[in-house]
PDB file of C-alpha atoms and ligand atoms in Angstrom:
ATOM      1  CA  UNK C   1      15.052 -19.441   4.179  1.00 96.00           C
ATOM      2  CA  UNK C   2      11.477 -18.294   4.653  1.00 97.00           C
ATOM      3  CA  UNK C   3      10.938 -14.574   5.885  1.00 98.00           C
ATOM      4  CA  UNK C   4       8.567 -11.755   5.709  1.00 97.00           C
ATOM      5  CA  UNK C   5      10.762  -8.467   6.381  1.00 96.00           C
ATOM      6  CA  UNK C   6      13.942  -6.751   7.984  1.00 97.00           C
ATOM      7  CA  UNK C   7      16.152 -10.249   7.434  1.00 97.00           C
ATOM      8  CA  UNK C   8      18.745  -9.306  10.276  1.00 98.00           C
ATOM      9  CA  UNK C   9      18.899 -12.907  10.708  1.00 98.00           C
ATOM     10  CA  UNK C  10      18.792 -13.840   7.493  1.00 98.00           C
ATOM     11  CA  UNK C  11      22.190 -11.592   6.840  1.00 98.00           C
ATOM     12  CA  UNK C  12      23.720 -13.053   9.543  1.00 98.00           C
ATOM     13  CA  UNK C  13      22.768 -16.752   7.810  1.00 98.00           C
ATOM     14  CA  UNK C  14      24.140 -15.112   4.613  1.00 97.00           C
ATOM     15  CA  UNK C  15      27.677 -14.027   6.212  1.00 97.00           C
ATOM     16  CA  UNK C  16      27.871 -17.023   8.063  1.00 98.00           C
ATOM     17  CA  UNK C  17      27.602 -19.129   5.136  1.00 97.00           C
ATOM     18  CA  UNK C  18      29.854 -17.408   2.959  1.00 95.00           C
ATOM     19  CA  UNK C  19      32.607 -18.631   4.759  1.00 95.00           C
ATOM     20  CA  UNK C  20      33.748 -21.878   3.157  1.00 93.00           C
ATOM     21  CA  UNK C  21      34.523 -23.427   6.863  1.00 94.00           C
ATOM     22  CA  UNK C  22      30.982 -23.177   7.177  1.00 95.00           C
ATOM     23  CA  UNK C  23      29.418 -26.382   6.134  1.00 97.00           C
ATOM     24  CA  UNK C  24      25.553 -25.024   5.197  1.00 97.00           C
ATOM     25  CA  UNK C  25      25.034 -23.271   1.963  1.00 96.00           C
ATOM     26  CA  UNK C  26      21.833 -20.876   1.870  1.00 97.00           C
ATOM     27  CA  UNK C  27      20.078 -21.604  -1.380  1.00 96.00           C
ATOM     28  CA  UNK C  28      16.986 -19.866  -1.776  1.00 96.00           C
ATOM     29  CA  UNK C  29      15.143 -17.055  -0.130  1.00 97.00           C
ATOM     30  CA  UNK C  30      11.516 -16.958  -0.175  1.00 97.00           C
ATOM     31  CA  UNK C  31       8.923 -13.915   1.275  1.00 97.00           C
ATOM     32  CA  UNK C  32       5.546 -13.945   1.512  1.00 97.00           C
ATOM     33  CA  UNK C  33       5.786 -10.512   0.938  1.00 97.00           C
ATOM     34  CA  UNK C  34       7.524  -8.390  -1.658  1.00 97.00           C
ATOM     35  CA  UNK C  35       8.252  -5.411   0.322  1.00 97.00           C
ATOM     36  CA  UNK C  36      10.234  -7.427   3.027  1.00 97.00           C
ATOM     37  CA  UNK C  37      13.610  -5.739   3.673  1.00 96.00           C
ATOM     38  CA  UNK C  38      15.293  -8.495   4.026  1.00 96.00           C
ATOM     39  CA  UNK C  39      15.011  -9.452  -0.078  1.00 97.00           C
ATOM     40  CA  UNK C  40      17.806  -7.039  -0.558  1.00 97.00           C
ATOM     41  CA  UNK C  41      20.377  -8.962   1.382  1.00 97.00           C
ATOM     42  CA  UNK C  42      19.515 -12.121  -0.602  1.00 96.00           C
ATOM     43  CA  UNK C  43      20.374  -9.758  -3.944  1.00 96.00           C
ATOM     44  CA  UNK C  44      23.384  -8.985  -2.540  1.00 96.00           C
ATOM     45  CA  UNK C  45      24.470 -12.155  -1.478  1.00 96.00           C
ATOM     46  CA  UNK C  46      23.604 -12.984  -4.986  1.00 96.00           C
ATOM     47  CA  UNK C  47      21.280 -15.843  -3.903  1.00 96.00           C
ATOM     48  CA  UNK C  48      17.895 -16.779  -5.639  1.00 93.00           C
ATOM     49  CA  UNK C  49      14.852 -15.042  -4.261  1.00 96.00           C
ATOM     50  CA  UNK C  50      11.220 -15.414  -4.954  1.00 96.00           C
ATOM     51  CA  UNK C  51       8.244 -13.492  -3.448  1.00 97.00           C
ATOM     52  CA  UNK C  52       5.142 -16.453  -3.361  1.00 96.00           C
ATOM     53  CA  UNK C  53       2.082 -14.728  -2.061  1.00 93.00           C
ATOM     54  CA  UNK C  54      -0.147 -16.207   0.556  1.00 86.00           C
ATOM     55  CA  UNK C  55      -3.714 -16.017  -0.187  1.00 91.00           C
ATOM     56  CA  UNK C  56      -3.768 -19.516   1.553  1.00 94.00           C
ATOM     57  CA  UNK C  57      -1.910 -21.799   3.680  1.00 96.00           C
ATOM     58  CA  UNK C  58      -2.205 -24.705   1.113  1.00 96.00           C
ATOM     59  CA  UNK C  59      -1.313 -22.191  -1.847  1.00 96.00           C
ATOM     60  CA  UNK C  60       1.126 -21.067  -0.389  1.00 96.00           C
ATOM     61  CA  UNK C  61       2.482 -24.763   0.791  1.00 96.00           C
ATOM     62  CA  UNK C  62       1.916 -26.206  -2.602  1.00 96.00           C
ATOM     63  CA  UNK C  63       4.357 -23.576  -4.387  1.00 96.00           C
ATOM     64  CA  UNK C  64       6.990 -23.789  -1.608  1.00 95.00           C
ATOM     65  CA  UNK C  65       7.080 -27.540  -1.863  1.00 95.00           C
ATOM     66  CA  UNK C  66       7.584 -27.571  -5.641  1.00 94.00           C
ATOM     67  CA  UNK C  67      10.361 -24.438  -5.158  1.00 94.00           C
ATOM     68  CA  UNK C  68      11.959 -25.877  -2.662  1.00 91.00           C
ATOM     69  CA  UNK C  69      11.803 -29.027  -4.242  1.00 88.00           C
ATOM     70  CA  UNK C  70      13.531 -28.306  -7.798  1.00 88.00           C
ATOM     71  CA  UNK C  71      16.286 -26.426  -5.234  1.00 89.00           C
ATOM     72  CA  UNK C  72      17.145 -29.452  -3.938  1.00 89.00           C
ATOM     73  CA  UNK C  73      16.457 -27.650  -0.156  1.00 95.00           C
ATOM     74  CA  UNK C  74      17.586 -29.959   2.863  1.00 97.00           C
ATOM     75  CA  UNK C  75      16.750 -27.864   5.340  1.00 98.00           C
ATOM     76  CA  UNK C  76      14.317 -24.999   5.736  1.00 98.00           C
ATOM     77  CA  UNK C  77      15.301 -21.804   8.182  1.00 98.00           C
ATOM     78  CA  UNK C  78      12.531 -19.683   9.120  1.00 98.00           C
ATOM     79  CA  UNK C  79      13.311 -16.098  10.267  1.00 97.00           C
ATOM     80  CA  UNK C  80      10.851 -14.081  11.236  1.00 96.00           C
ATOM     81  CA  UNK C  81       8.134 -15.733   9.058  1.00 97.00           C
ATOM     82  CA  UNK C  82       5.139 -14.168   9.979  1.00 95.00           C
ATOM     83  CA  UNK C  83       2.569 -16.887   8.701  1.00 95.00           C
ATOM     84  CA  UNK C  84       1.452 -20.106  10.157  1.00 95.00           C
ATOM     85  CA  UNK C  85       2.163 -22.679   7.752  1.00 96.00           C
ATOM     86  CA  UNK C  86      -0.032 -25.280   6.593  1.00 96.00           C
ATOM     87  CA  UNK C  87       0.223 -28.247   9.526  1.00 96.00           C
ATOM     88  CA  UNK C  88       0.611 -30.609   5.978  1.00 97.00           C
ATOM     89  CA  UNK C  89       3.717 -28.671   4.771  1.00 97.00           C
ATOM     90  CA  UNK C  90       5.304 -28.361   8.429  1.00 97.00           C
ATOM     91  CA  UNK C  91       4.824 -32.608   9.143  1.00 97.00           C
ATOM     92  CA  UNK C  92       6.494 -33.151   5.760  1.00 97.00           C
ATOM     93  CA  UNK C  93       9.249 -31.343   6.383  1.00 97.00           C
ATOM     94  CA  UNK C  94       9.496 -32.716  10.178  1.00 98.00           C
ATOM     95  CA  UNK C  95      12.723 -32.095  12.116  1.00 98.00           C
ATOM     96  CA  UNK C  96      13.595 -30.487   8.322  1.00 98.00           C
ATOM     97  CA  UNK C  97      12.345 -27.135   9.355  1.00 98.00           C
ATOM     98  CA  UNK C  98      13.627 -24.839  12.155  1.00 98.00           C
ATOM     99  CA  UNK C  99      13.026 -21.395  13.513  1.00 98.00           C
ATOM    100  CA  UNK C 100      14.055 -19.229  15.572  1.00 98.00           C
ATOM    101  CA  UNK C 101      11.945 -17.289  18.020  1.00 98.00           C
ATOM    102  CA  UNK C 102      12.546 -14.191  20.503  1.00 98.00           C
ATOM    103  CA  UNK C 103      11.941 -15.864  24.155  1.00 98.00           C
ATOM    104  CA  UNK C 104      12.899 -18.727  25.833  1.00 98.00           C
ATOM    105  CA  UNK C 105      10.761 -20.978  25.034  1.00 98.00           C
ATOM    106  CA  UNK C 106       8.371 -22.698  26.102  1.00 98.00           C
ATOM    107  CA  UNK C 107       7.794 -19.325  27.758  1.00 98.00           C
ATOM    108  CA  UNK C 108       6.516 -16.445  25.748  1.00 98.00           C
ATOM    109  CA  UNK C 109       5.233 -18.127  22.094  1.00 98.00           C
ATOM    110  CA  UNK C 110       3.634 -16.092  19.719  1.00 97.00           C
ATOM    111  CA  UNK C 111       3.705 -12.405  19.294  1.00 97.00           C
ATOM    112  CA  UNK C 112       5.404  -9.894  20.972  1.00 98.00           C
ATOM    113  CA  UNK C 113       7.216 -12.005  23.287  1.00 98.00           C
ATOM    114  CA  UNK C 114       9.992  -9.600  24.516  1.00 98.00           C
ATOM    115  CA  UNK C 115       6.889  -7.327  26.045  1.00 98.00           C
ATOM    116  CA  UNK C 116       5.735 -10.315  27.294  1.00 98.00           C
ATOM    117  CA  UNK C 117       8.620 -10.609  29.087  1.00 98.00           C
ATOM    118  CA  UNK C 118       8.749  -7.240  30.852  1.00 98.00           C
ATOM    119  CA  UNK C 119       5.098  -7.818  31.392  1.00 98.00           C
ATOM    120  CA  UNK C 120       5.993 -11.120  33.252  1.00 98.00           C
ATOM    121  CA  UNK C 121       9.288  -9.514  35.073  1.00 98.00           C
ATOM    122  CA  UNK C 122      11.287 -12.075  34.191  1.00 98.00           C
ATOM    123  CA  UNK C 123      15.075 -11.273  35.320  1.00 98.00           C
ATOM    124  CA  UNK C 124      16.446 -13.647  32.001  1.00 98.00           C
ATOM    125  CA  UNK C 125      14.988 -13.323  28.274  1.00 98.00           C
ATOM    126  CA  UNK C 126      16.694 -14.478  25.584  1.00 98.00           C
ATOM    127  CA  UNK C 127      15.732 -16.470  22.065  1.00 98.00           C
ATOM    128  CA  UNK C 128      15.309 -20.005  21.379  1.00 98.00           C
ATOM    129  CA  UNK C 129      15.694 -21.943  18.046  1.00 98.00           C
ATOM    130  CA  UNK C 130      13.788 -25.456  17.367  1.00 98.00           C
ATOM    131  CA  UNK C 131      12.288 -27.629  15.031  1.00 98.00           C
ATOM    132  CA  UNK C 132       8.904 -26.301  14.031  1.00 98.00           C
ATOM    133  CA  UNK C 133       5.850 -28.307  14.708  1.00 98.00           C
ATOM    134  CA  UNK C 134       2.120 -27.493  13.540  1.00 96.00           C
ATOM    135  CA  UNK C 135       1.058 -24.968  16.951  1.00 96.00           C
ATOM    136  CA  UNK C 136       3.216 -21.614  17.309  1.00 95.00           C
ATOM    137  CA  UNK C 137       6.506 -21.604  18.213  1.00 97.00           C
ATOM    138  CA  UNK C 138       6.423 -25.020  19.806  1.00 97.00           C
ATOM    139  CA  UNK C 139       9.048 -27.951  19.033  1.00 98.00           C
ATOM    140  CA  UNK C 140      11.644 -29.365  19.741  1.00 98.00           C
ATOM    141  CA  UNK C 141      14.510 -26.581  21.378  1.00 98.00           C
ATOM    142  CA  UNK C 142      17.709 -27.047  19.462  1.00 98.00           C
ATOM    143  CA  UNK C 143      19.657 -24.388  20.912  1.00 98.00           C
ATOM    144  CA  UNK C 144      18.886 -20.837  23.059  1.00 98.00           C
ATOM    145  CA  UNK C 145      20.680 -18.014  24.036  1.00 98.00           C
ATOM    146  CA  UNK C 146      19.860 -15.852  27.235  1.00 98.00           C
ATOM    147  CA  UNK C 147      20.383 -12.241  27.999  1.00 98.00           C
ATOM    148  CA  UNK C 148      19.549 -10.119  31.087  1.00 98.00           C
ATOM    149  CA  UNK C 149      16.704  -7.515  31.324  1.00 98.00           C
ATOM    150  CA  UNK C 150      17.969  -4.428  33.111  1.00 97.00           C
ATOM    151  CA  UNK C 151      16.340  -1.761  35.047  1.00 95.00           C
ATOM    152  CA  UNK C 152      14.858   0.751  32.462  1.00 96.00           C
ATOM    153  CA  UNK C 153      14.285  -1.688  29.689  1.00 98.00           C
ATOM    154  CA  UNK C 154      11.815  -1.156  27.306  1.00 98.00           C
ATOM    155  CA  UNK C 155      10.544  -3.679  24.401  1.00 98.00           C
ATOM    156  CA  UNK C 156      13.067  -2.066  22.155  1.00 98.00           C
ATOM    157  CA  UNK C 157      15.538  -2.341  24.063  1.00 98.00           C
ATOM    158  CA  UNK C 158      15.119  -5.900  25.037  1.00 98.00           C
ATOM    159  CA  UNK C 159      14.704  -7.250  21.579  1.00 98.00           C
ATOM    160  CA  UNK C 160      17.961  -5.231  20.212  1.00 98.00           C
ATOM    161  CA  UNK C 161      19.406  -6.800  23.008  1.00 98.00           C
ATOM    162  CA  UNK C 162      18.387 -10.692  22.355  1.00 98.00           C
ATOM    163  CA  UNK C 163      18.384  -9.784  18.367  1.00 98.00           C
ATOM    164  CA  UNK C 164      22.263  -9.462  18.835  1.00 98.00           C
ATOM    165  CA  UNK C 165      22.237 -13.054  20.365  1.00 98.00           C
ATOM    166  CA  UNK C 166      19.792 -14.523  17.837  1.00 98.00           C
ATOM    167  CA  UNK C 167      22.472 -13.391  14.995  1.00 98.00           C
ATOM    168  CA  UNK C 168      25.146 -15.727  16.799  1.00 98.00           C
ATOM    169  CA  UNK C 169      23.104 -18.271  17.919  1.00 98.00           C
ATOM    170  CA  UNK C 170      21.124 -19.341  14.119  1.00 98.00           C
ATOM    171  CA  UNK C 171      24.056 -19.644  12.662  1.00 98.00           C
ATOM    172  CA  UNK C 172      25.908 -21.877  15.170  1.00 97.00           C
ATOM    173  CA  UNK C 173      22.980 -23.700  15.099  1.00 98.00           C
ATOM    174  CA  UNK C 174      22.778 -24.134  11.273  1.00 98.00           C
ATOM    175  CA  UNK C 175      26.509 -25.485  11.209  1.00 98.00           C
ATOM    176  CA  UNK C 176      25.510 -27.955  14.296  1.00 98.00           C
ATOM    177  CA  UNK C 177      22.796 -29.737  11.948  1.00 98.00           C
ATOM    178  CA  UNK C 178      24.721 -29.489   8.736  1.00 98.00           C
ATOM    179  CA  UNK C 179      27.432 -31.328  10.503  1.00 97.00           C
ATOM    180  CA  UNK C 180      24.837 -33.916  11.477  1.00 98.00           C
ATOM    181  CA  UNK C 181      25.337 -33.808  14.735  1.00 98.00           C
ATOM    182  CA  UNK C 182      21.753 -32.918  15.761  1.00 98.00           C
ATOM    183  CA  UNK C 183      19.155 -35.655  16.284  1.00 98.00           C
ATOM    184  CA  UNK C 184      15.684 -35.594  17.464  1.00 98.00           C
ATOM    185  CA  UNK C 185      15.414 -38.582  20.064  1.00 98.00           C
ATOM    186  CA  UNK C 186      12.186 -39.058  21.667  1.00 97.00           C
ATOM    187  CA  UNK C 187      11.218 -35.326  20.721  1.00 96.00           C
ATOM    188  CA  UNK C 188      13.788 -33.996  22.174  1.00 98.00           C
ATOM    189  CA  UNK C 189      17.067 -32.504  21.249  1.00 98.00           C
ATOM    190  CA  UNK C 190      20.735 -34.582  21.300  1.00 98.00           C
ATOM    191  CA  UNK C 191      23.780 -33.068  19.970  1.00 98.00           C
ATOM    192  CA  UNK C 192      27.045 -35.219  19.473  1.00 97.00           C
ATOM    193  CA  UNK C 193      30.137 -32.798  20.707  1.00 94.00           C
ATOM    194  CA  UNK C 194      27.997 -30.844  22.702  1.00 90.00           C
ATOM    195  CA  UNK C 195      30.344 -28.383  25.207  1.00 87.00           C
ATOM    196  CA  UNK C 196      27.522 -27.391  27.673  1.00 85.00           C
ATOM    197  CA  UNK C 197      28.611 -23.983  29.405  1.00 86.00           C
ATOM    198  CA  UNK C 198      29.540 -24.655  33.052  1.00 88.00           C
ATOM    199  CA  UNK C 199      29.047 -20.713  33.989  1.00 86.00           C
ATOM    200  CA  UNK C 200      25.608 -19.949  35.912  1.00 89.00           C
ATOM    201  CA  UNK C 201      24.271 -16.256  36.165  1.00 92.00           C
ATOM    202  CA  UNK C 202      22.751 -14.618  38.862  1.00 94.00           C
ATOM    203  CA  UNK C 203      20.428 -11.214  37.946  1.00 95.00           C
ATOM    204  CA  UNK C 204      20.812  -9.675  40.532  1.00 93.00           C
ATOM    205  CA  UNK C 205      24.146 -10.506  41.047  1.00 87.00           C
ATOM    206  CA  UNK C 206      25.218 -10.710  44.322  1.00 77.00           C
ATOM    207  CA  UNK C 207      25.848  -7.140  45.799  1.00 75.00           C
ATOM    208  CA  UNK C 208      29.282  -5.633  46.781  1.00 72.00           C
ATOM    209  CA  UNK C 209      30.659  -7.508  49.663  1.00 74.00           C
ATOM    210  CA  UNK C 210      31.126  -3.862  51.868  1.00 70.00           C
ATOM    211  CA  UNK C 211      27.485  -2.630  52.258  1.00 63.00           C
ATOM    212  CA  UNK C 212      26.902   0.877  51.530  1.00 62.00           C
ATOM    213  CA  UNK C 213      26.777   3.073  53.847  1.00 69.00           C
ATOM    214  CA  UNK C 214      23.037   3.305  55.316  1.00 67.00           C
ATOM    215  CA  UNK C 215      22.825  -0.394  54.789  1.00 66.00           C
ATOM    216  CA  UNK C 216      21.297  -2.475  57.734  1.00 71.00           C
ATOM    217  CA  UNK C 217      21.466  -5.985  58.323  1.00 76.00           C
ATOM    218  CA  UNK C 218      16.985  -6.591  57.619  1.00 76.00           C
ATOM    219  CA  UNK C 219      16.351 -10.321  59.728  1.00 78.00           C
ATOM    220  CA  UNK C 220      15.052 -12.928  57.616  1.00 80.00           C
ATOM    221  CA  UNK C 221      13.162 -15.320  59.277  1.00 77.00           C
ATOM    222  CA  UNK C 222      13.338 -19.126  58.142  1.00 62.00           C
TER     223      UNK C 222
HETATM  224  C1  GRF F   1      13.452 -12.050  15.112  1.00 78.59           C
HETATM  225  O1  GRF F   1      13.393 -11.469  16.391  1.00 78.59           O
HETATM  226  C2  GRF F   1      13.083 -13.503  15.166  1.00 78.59           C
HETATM  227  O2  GRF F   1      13.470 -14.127  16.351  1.00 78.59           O
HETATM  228  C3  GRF F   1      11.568 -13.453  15.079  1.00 78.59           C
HETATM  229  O3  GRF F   1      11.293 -12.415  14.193  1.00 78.59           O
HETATM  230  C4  GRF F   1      12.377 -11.491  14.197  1.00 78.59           C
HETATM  231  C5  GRF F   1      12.842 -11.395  12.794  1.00 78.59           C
HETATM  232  O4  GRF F   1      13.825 -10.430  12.655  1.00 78.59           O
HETATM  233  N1  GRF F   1      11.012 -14.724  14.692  1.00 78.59           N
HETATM  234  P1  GRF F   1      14.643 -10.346  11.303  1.00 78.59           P
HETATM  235  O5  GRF F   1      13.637 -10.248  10.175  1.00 78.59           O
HETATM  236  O6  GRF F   1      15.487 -11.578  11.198  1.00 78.59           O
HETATM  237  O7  GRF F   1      15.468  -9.097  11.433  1.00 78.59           O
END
Protein backbone atom coordinates (compact mmCIF):
# COMPACT_ATOMS: atom_id res chain seq x y z
CA UNK A 1 0.00 0.00 0.00
CA UNK A 2 1.29 3.42 -0.98
CA UNK A 3 0.15 6.47 1.28
CA UNK A 4 1.24 9.79 2.45
CA UNK A 5 -0.75 10.42 5.88
CA UNK A 6 -3.88 9.73 8.19
CA UNK A 7 -4.20 5.86 6.66
CA UNK A 8 -8.03 5.57 7.61
CA UNK A 9 -8.15 3.46 4.66
CA UNK A 10 -5.25 1.84 5.04
CA UNK A 11 -6.60 0.50 8.71
CA UNK A 12 -9.56 -0.50 7.28
CA UNK A 13 -7.25 -2.65 4.51
CA UNK A 14 -5.35 -3.79 7.65
CA UNK A 15 -8.60 -5.12 9.63
CA UNK A 16 -10.01 -6.38 6.66
CA UNK A 17 -7.17 -8.49 5.92
CA UNK A 18 -6.59 -9.86 9.17
CA UNK A 19 -9.41 -11.93 8.86
CA UNK A 20 -8.30 -15.26 7.41
CA UNK A 21 -11.73 -15.42 5.18
CA UNK A 22 -10.25 -12.61 3.57
CA UNK A 23 -8.27 -13.77 0.65
CA UNK A 24 -5.64 -10.52 0.22
CA UNK A 25 -2.76 -10.25 2.55
CA UNK A 26 -1.30 -6.55 2.96
CA UNK A 27 2.45 -6.89 2.73
CA UNK A 28 4.18 -3.77 2.77
CA UNK A 29 3.44 -0.18 3.52
CA UNK A 30 5.29 2.47 1.88
CA UNK A 31 5.07 6.67 2.53
CA UNK A 32 6.57 9.16 0.80
CA UNK A 33 6.62 10.83 3.86
CA UNK A 34 7.78 9.92 7.33
CA UNK A 35 5.44 11.89 9.33
CA UNK A 36 2.30 10.22 7.68
CA UNK A 37 -0.11 9.03 10.41
CA UNK A 38 -1.00 6.31 8.90
CA UNK A 39 2.76 4.47 9.50
CA UNK A 40 1.54 3.73 12.94
CA UNK A 41 -1.24 1.43 11.93
CA UNK A 42 1.19 -0.54 9.73
CA UNK A 43 3.41 -0.94 13.25
CA UNK A 44 0.62 -2.14 14.80
CA UNK A 45 -0.55 -4.44 12.40
CA UNK A 46 2.98 -5.56 12.61
CA UNK A 47 3.48 -5.21 8.82
CA UNK A 48 6.76 -3.96 7.09
CA UNK A 49 6.95 -0.24 6.50
CA UNK A 50 9.40 1.90 4.72
CA UNK A 51 9.43 5.72 4.27
CA UNK A 52 11.19 6.22 0.39
CA UNK A 53 11.45 9.91 -0.18
CA UNK A 54 10.46 11.56 -3.39
CA UNK A 55 12.88 13.97 -4.68
CA UNK A 56 11.73 12.54 -8.13
CA UNK A 57 9.18 10.60 -9.84
CA UNK A 58 11.80 8.17 -11.35
CA UNK A 59 13.67 7.97 -7.84
CA UNK A 60 11.08 7.41 -6.31
CA UNK A 61 9.73 4.65 -9.03
CA UNK A 62 13.06 2.98 -9.21
CA UNK A 63 13.12 2.16 -5.29
CA UNK A 64 9.43 1.13 -5.21
CA UNK A 65 9.95 -1.26 -8.07
CA UNK A 66 12.95 -2.99 -6.46
CA UNK A 67 10.84 -2.94 -2.81
CA UNK A 68 8.03 -4.06 -4.11
CA UNK A 69 9.76 -6.39 -6.11
CA UNK A 70 11.87 -8.47 -3.40
CA UNK A 71 8.11 -8.41 -1.52
CA UNK A 72 6.85 -10.37 -4.00
CA UNK A 73 3.78 -7.46 -4.28
CA UNK A 74 0.83 -8.57 -6.68
CA UNK A 75 -1.07 -5.83 -6.32
CA UNK A 76 -0.45 -2.23 -5.35
CA UNK A 77 -3.35 -0.16 -3.23
CA UNK A 78 -2.96 3.43 -3.21
CA UNK A 79 -4.66 5.42 -0.40
CA UNK A 80 -4.45 8.74 -0.33
CA UNK A 81 -1.05 8.93 -2.15
CA UNK A 82 -0.48 12.34 -2.68
CA UNK A 83 2.16 12.11 -5.61
CA UNK A 84 1.77 11.51 -9.25
CA UNK A 85 3.71 8.60 -10.08
CA UNK A 86 6.05 8.22 -12.78
CA UNK A 87 3.68 7.31 -16.10
CA UNK A 88 6.75 4.35 -16.49
CA UNK A 89 6.05 2.85 -13.01
CA UNK A 90 2.08 3.20 -13.35
CA UNK A 91 2.10 1.26 -17.22
CA UNK A 92 4.21 -1.47 -15.61
CA UNK A 93 2.12 -2.15 -13.08
CA UNK A 94 -1.13 -1.79 -15.45
CA UNK A 95 -4.48 -3.05 -14.11
CA UNK A 96 -1.81 -4.07 -11.02
CA UNK A 97 -2.37 -0.80 -9.33
CA UNK A 98 -5.64 0.65 -7.91
CA UNK A 99 -6.82 3.62 -5.95
CA UNK A 100 -9.31 4.91 -4.49
CA UNK A 101 -10.53 8.45 -4.85
CA UNK A 102 -13.25 10.76 -3.01
CA UNK A 103 -15.93 11.50 -5.97
CA UNK A 104 -17.59 9.70 -8.41
CA UNK A 105 -15.62 9.60 -10.93
CA UNK A 106 -15.18 10.68 -13.84
CA UNK A 107 -16.62 13.69 -12.04
CA UNK A 108 -14.52 15.62 -9.62
CA UNK A 109 -10.57 14.23 -10.23
CA UNK A 110 -7.92 15.75 -8.51
CA UNK A 111 -7.93 17.75 -5.38
CA UNK A 112 -10.46 18.62 -3.18
CA UNK A 113 -13.16 16.89 -4.84
CA UNK A 114 -15.84 16.76 -2.04
CA UNK A 115 -15.80 20.90 -2.28
CA UNK A 116 -16.02 20.39 -5.68
CA UNK A 117 -18.98 18.78 -5.18
CA UNK A 118 -20.88 21.33 -3.08
CA UNK A 119 -19.45 23.80 -5.49
CA UNK A 120 -21.19 21.85 -8.38
CA UNK A 121 -24.56 21.09 -6.18
CA UNK A 122 -24.57 17.81 -6.94
CA UNK A 123 -27.52 15.97 -4.90
CA UNK A 124 -25.14 12.38 -4.92
CA UNK A 125 -21.24 12.29 -3.99
CA UNK A 126 -19.68 9.42 -3.11
CA UNK A 127 -15.99 7.66 -3.87
CA UNK A 128 -14.86 5.61 -6.63
CA UNK A 129 -12.01 2.99 -6.77
CA UNK A 130 -10.14 2.02 -10.24
CA UNK A 131 -7.18 0.97 -11.83
CA UNK A 132 -4.74 3.84 -12.03
CA UNK A 133 -3.60 5.08 -15.34
CA UNK A 134 -0.79 7.83 -16.06
CA UNK A 135 -3.42 11.31 -15.80
CA UNK A 136 -5.13 11.89 -12.23
CA UNK A 137 -7.56 9.86 -10.97
CA UNK A 138 -8.57 8.44 -14.32
CA UNK A 139 -8.96 4.53 -15.11
CA UNK A 140 -10.74 2.08 -15.25
CA UNK A 141 -13.85 2.26 -12.26
CA UNK A 142 -13.77 -1.00 -10.39
CA UNK A 143 -16.24 -0.29 -7.87
CA UNK A 144 -18.02 3.14 -6.20
CA UNK A 145 -20.03 3.89 -3.44
CA UNK A 146 -22.56 6.91 -3.29
CA UNK A 147 -23.82 8.96 -0.44
CA UNK A 148 -26.24 11.93 -0.28
CA UNK A 149 -25.26 15.61 0.34
CA UNK A 150 -27.72 17.18 2.76
CA UNK A 151 -28.80 20.64 3.39
CA UNK A 152 -26.07 22.28 5.63
CA UNK A 153 -23.17 20.25 4.43
CA UNK A 154 -19.93 21.49 4.54
CA UNK A 155 -16.56 19.86 2.98
CA UNK A 156 -16.05 18.21 6.30
CA UNK A 157 -18.91 16.95 6.57
CA UNK A 158 -19.21 15.47 3.17
CA UNK A 159 -15.90 13.73 3.17
CA UNK A 160 -16.55 12.11 6.84
CA UNK A 161 -19.54 11.13 5.26
CA UNK A 162 -18.10 9.31 1.91
CA UNK A 163 -14.76 8.43 4.09
CA UNK A 164 -17.14 6.00 6.04
CA UNK A 165 -18.11 4.42 2.60
CA UNK A 166 -14.58 4.40 1.19
CA UNK A 167 -13.59 2.14 4.42
CA UNK A 168 -16.27 -0.54 3.18
CA UNK A 169 -15.97 -0.19 -0.24
CA UNK A 170 -11.61 -0.76 -0.65
CA UNK A 171 -11.80 -3.57 1.05
CA UNK A 172 -14.68 -5.34 -0.76
CA UNK A 173 -12.98 -4.35 -3.59
CA UNK A 174 -9.55 -5.82 -2.63
CA UNK A 175 -11.25 -9.33 -1.90
CA UNK A 176 -13.17 -8.99 -5.48
CA UNK A 177 -9.62 -8.94 -7.34
CA UNK A 178 -7.85 -11.32 -5.04
CA UNK A 179 -10.57 -13.74 -5.85
CA UNK A 180 -9.86 -13.07 -9.52
CA UNK A 181 -12.92 -12.20 -10.38
CA UNK A 182 -12.08 -8.73 -11.77
CA UNK A 183 -10.97 -8.31 -15.39
CA UNK A 184 -10.24 -5.36 -17.44
CA UNK A 185 -12.06 -6.02 -20.91
CA UNK A 186 -11.77 -3.41 -23.42
CA UNK A 187 -10.82 -0.83 -20.57
CA UNK A 188 -13.48 -1.36 -18.81
CA UNK A 189 -14.48 -3.16 -15.70
CA UNK A 190 -16.17 -7.02 -15.62
CA UNK A 191 -16.70 -8.77 -12.46
CA UNK A 192 -17.72 -12.58 -12.43
CA UNK A 193 -20.56 -12.92 -9.47
CA UNK A 194 -21.38 -9.50 -9.67
CA UNK A 195 -24.94 -8.83 -7.50
CA UNK A 196 -25.73 -5.33 -8.97
CA UNK A 197 -28.08 -3.46 -6.36
CA UNK A 198 -31.62 -3.23 -7.79
CA UNK A 199 -32.54 -0.19 -5.23
CA UNK A 200 -32.53 3.43 -6.97
CA UNK A 201 -32.42 6.68 -4.77
CA UNK A 202 -34.12 9.72 -5.18
CA UNK A 203 -32.48 13.09 -3.25
CA UNK A 204 -35.04 14.65 -2.78
CA UNK A 205 -37.08 11.95 -2.03
CA UNK A 206 -40.41 12.22 -2.88
CA UNK A 207 -42.33 14.43 -0.28
CA UNK A 208 -45.04 13.21 2.21
CA UNK A 209 -48.04 12.13 0.32
CA UNK A 210 -50.50 14.76 2.64
CA UNK A 211 -49.12 18.25 1.73
CA UNK A 212 -48.53 20.50 4.52
CA UNK A 213 -50.66 22.73 5.36
CA UNK A 214 -50.06 26.08 3.21
CA UNK A 215 -49.16 23.83 0.35
CA UNK A 216 -50.73 24.74 -3.12
CA UNK A 217 -50.99 22.73 -6.05
CA UNK A 218 -48.08 25.34 -8.43
CA UNK A 219 -49.23 24.32 -12.48
CA UNK A 220 -46.52 22.95 -14.40
CA UNK A 221 -46.77 23.47 -17.83
CA UNK A 222 -45.54 20.67 -20.36
C1 LIG B 1 -9.27 9.46 1.11
O1 LIG B 1 -10.40 10.31 1.08
C2 LIG B 1 -9.00 8.88 -0.24
O2 LIG B 1 -10.15 8.65 -0.99
C3 LIG B 1 -8.17 9.97 -0.90
O3 LIG B 1 -7.36 10.47 0.12
C4 LIG B 1 -8.00 10.24 1.38
C5 LIG B 1 -7.03 9.46 2.19
O4 LIG B 1 -7.50 9.28 3.48
N1 LIG B 1 -7.44 9.47 -2.04
P1 LIG B 1 -6.76 8.26 4.44
O5 LIG B 1 -5.29 8.64 4.45
O6 LIG B 1 -6.98 6.88 3.90
O7 LIG B 1 -7.40 8.46 5.78
Amino acid sequence: MLISGRGSNLRALLAACADAAHPAEIVSVVSDRAEAAGLAFAQSFGISSTVIPHPSRQTFAAKAESLLGDQRVQLICLAGFMRVLDSGFVEAWRDRMVNIHPSLLPAFPGLYPQRQALAAGVRFAGCTVHFVRPEVDAGPIIAQAVVPTLPGDDEASLSARILGVEHRLYPLTVRLIAEGRVHVIADKVEIDGWRAPRLSALNPRAPPRKPAIGWSRTPVGV
